[in-house]
Tab-separated table of C-alpha atoms in Angstrom:
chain	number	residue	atom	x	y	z
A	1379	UNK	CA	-15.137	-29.123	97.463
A	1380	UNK	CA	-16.600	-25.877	97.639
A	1381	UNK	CA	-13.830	-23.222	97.200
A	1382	UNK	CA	-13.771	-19.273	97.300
A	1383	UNK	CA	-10.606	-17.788	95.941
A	1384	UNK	CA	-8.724	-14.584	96.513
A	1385	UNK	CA	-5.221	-13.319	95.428
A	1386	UNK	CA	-3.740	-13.120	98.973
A	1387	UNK	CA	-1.858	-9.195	97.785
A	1388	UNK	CA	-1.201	-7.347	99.126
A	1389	UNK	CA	-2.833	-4.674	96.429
A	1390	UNK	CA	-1.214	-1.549	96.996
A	1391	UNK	CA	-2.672	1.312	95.764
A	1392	UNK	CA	-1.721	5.345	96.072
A	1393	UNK	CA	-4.730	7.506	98.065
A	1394	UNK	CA	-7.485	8.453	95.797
A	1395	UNK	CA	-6.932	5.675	93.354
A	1396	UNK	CA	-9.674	2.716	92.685
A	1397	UNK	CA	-9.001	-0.327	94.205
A	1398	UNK	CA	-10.252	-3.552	92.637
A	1399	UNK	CA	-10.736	-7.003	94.607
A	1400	UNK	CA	-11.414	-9.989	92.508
A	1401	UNK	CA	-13.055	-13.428	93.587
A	1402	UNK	CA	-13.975	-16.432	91.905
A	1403	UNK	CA	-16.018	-19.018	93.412
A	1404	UNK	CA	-16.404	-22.794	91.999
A	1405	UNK	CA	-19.765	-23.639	93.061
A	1406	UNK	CA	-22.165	-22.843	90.360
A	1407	UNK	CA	-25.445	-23.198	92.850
A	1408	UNK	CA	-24.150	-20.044	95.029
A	1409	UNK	CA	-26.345	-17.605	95.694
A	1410	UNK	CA	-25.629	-14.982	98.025
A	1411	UNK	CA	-22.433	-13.025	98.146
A	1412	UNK	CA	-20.555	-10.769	100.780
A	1413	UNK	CA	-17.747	-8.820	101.171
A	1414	UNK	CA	-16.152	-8.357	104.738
A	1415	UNK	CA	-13.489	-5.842	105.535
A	1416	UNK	CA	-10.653	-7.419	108.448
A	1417	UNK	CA	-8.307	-4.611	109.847
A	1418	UNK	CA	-5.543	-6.351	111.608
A	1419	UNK	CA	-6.719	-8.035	115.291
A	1420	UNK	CA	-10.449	-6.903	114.656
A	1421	UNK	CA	-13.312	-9.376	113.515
A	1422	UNK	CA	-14.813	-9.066	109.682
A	1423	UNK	CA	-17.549	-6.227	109.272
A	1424	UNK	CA	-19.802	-6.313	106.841
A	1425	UNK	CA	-19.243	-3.966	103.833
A	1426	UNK	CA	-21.612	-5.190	101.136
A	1427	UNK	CA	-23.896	-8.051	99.481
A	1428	UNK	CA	-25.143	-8.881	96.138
A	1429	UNK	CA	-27.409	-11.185	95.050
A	1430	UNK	CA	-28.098	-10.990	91.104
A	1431	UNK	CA	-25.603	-10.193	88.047
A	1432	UNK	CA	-24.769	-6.395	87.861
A	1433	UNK	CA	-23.425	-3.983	90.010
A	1434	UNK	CA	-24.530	-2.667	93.445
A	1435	UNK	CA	-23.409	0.460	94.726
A	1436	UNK	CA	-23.223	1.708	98.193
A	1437	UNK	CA	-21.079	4.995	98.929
A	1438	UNK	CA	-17.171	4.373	97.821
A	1439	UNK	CA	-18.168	0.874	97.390
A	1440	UNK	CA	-19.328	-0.865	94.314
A	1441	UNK	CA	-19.863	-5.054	94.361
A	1442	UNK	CA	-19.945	-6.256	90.803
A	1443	UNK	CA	-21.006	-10.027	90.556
A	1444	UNK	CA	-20.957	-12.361	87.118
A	1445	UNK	CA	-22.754	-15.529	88.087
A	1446	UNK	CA	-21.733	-17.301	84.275
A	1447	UNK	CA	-18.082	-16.089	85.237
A	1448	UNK	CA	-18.329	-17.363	88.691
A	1449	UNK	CA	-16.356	-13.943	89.840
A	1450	UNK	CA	-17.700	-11.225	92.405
A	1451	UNK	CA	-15.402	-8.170	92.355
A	1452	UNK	CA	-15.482	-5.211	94.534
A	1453	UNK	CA	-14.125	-1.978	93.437
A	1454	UNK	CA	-13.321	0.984	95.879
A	1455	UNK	CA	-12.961	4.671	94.638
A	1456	UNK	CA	-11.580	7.285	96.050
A	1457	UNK	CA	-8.779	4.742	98.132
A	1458	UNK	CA	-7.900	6.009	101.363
A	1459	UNK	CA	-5.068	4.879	104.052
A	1460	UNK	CA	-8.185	4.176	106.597
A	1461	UNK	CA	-9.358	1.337	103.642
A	1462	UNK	CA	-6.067	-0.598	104.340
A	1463	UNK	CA	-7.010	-3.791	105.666
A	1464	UNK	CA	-8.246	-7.359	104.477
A	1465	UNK	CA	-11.135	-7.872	102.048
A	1466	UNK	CA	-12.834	-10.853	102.658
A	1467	UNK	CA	-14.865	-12.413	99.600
A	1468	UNK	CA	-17.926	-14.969	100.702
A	1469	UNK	CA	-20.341	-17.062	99.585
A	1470	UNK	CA	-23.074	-19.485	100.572
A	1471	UNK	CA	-26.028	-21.681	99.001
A	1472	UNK	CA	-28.559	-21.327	100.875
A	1473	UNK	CA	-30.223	-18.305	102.204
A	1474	UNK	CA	-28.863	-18.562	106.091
A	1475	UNK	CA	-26.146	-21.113	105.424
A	1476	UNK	CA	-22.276	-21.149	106.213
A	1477	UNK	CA	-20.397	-18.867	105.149
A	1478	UNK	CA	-17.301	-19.834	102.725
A	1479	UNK	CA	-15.056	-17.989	103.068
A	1480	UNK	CA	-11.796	-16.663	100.492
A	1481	UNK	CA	-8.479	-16.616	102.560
A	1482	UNK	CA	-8.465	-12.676	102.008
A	1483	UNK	CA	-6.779	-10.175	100.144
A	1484	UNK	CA	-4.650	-7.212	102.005
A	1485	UNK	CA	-5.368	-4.298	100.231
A	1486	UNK	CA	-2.640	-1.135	101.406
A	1487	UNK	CA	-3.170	2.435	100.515
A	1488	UNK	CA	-0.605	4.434	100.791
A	1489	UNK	CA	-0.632	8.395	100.875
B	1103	UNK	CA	-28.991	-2.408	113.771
B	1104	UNK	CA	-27.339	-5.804	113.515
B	1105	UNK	CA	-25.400	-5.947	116.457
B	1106	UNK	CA	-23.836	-8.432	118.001
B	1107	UNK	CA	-21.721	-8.416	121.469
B	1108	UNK	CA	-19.234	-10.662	122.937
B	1109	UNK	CA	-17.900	-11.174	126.413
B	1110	UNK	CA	-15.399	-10.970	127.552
B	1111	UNK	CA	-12.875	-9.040	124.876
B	1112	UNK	CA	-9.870	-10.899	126.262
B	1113	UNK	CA	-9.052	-13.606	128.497
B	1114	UNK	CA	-6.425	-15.448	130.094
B	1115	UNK	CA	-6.911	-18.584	132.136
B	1116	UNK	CA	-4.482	-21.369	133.029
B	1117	UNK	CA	-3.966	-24.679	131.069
B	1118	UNK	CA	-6.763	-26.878	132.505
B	1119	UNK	CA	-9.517	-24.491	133.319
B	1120	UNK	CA	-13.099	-23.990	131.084
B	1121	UNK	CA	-13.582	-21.092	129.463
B	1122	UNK	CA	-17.165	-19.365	128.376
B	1123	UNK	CA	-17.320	-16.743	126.484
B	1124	UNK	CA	-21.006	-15.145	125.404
B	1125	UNK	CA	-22.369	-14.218	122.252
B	1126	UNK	CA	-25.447	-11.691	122.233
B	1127	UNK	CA	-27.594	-10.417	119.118
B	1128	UNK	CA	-28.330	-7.083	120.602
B	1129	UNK	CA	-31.026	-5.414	118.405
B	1130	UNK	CA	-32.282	-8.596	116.528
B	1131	UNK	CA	-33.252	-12.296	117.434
B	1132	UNK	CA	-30.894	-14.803	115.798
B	1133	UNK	CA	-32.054	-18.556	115.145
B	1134	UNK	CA	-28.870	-19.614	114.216
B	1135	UNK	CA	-25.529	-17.912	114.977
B	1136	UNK	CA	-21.617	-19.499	114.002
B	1137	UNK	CA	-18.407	-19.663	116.038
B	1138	UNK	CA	-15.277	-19.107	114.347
B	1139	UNK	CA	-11.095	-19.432	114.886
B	1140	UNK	CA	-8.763	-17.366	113.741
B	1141	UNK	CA	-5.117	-17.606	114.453
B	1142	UNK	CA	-2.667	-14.895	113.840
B	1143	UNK	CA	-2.465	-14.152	110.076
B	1144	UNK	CA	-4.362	-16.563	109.633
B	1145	UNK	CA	-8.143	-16.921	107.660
B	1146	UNK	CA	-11.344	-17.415	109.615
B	1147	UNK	CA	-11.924	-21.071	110.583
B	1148	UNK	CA	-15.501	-21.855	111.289
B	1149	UNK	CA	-15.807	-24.410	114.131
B	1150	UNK	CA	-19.445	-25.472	114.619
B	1151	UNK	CA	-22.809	-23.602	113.669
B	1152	UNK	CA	-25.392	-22.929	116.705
B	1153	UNK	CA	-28.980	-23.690	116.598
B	1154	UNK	CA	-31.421	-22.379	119.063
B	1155	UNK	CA	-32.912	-24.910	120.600
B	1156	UNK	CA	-31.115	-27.762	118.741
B	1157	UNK	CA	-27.640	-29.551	119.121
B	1158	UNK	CA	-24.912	-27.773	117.336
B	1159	UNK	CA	-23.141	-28.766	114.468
B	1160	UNK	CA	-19.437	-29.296	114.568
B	1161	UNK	CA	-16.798	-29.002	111.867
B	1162	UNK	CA	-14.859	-31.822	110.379
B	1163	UNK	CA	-11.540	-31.704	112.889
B	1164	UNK	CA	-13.854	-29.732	115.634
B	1165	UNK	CA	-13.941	-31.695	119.097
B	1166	UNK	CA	-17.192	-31.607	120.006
B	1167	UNK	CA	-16.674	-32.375	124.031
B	1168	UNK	CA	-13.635	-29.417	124.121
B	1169	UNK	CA	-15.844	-27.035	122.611
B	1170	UNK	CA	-18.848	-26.959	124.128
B	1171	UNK	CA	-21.754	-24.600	122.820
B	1172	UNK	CA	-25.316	-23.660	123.882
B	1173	UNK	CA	-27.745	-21.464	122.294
B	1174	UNK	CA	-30.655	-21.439	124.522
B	1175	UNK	CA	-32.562	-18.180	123.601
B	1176	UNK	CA	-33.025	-16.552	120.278
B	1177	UNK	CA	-30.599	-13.895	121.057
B	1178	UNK	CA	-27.345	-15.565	123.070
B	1179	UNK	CA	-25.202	-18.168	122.140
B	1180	UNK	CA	-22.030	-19.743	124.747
B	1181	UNK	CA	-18.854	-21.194	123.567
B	1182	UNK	CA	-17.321	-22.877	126.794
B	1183	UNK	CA	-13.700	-23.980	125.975
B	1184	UNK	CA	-13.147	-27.081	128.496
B	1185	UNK	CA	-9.588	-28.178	129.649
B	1186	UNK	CA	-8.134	-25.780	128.132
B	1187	UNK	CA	-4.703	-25.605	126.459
B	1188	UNK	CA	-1.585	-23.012	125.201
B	1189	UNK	CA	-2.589	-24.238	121.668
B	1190	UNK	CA	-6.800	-23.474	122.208
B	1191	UNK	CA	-4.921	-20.112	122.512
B	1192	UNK	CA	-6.640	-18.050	119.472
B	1193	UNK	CA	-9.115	-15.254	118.266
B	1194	UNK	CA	-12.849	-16.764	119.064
B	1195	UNK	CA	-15.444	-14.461	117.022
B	1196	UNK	CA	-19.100	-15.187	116.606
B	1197	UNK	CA	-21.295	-14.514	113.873
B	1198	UNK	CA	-24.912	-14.180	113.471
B	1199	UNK	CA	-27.936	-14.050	110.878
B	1200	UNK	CA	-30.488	-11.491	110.781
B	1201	UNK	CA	-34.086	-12.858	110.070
B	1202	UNK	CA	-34.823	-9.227	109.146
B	1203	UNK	CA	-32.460	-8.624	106.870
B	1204	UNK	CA	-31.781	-8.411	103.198
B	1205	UNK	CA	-32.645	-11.625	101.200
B	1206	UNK	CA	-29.270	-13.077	101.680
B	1207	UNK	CA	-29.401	-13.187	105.311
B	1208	UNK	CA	-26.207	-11.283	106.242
B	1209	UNK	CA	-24.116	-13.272	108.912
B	1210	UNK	CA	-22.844	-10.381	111.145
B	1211	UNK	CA	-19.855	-10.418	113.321
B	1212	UNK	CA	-19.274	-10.069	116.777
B	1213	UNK	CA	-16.258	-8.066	118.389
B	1214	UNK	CA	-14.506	-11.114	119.270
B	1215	UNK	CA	-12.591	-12.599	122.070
B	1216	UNK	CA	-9.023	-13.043	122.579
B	1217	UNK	CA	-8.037	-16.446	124.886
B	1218	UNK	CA	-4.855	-16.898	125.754
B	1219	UNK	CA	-4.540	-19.803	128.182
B	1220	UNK	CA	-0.841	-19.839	129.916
């Protein structure tokens, strides 16, 4: 059973603060990983993907992603109130496969 | 770039009519697209995952003659909801790949539709 797991949160964090999203995956042969970002009655959008160990940066947003750890975090500086909304952590096997998905994790910044 | 458009944004239909609703990859060609469920507060639920040109493929617990979908060009994809019920009543959002896109193939989301059948 291929699982993705998220703490469901909500992580509240104060307005300029970093916010940090864990996920752990138990599928060893993963190899492509996404984070979505879910604001209440909207669809995912796409935020960021990694696809080797390290850290990739884009903006605010950095992905971090330990394949021997099985974890993929995602780390937001600078929090504002317009990041509140669900991170979504995913994964798939195959480049062009299903997505699977983590249940989500609300993340609330408050001013 | 990476679009991807859906139609119609909300719905409501009476229990016992079909439903379609369209999914369109605006500014790229998509071989294979994915429809999903979501109810409220609820996670994404992916129901089947459309080929172009090829049968889709259905989720364990997915009724394949309910759910009906077609993806007959490279850039749209139709979910038709027959017979439909108060509980088909849900959040319907589309996905696609890009070809053209990073090495992981992002899966981008459509705007989704809202179906609530009375």
């Amino acid at each position: 059973q291929k699982e993705v797991e998220q703490n469901s949160g909500p992580l509240s964090v104060p307005e300029g603060a970093i916010a940090s999203l864990n996920c752990t995956y138990s599928d060893r042969g993963s190899q492509s990983f996404f984070w979505y970002r879910q604001y209440s009655g909207k669809s995912p959008e796409l935020i960021m993907s990694i696809y080797s160990n390290g850290d990739k940066e884009d903006g605010r947003f950095t992905a971090q992603l330990n394949k021997a750890s099985q974890y993929v975090s995602l780390l937001i500086r600078d929090s504002q109130p317009s990041d509140s909304a669900t991170y979504l952590c995913a994964v798939n096997m195959l480049t062009g496969d299903k997505l699977i998905f983590g249940t989500g994790t609300r993340l609330q910044v408050f001013p | 770039g990476a679009v991807v458009s859906q139609h119609p944004s909300r719905v409501i239909c009476k229990s016992g009519t079909s439903v379609k609703i369209e999914c369109r990859s605006l500014d790229f060609q998509a071989t294979t697209m994915f429809w999903y469920r979501q109810f409220p507060k609820q996670s994404l639920m992916l129901m089947a995952t459309s080929n172009e040109g090829s049968k889709a493929t259905y989720e364990q617990g997915v009724e394949k003659d309910k759910f009906l979908i077609n993806h007959a060009s490279l850039t749209l994809s139709t979910l038709t909801v027959t017979s439909a019920h108060p509980e088909d009543s849900s959040f319907y959002i589309c996905s696609a790949i890009n070809l053209a896109g990073g090495p992981g193939y992002e899966q981008y989301f459509g705007p989704g539709t809202r179906l609530t059948v009375t």
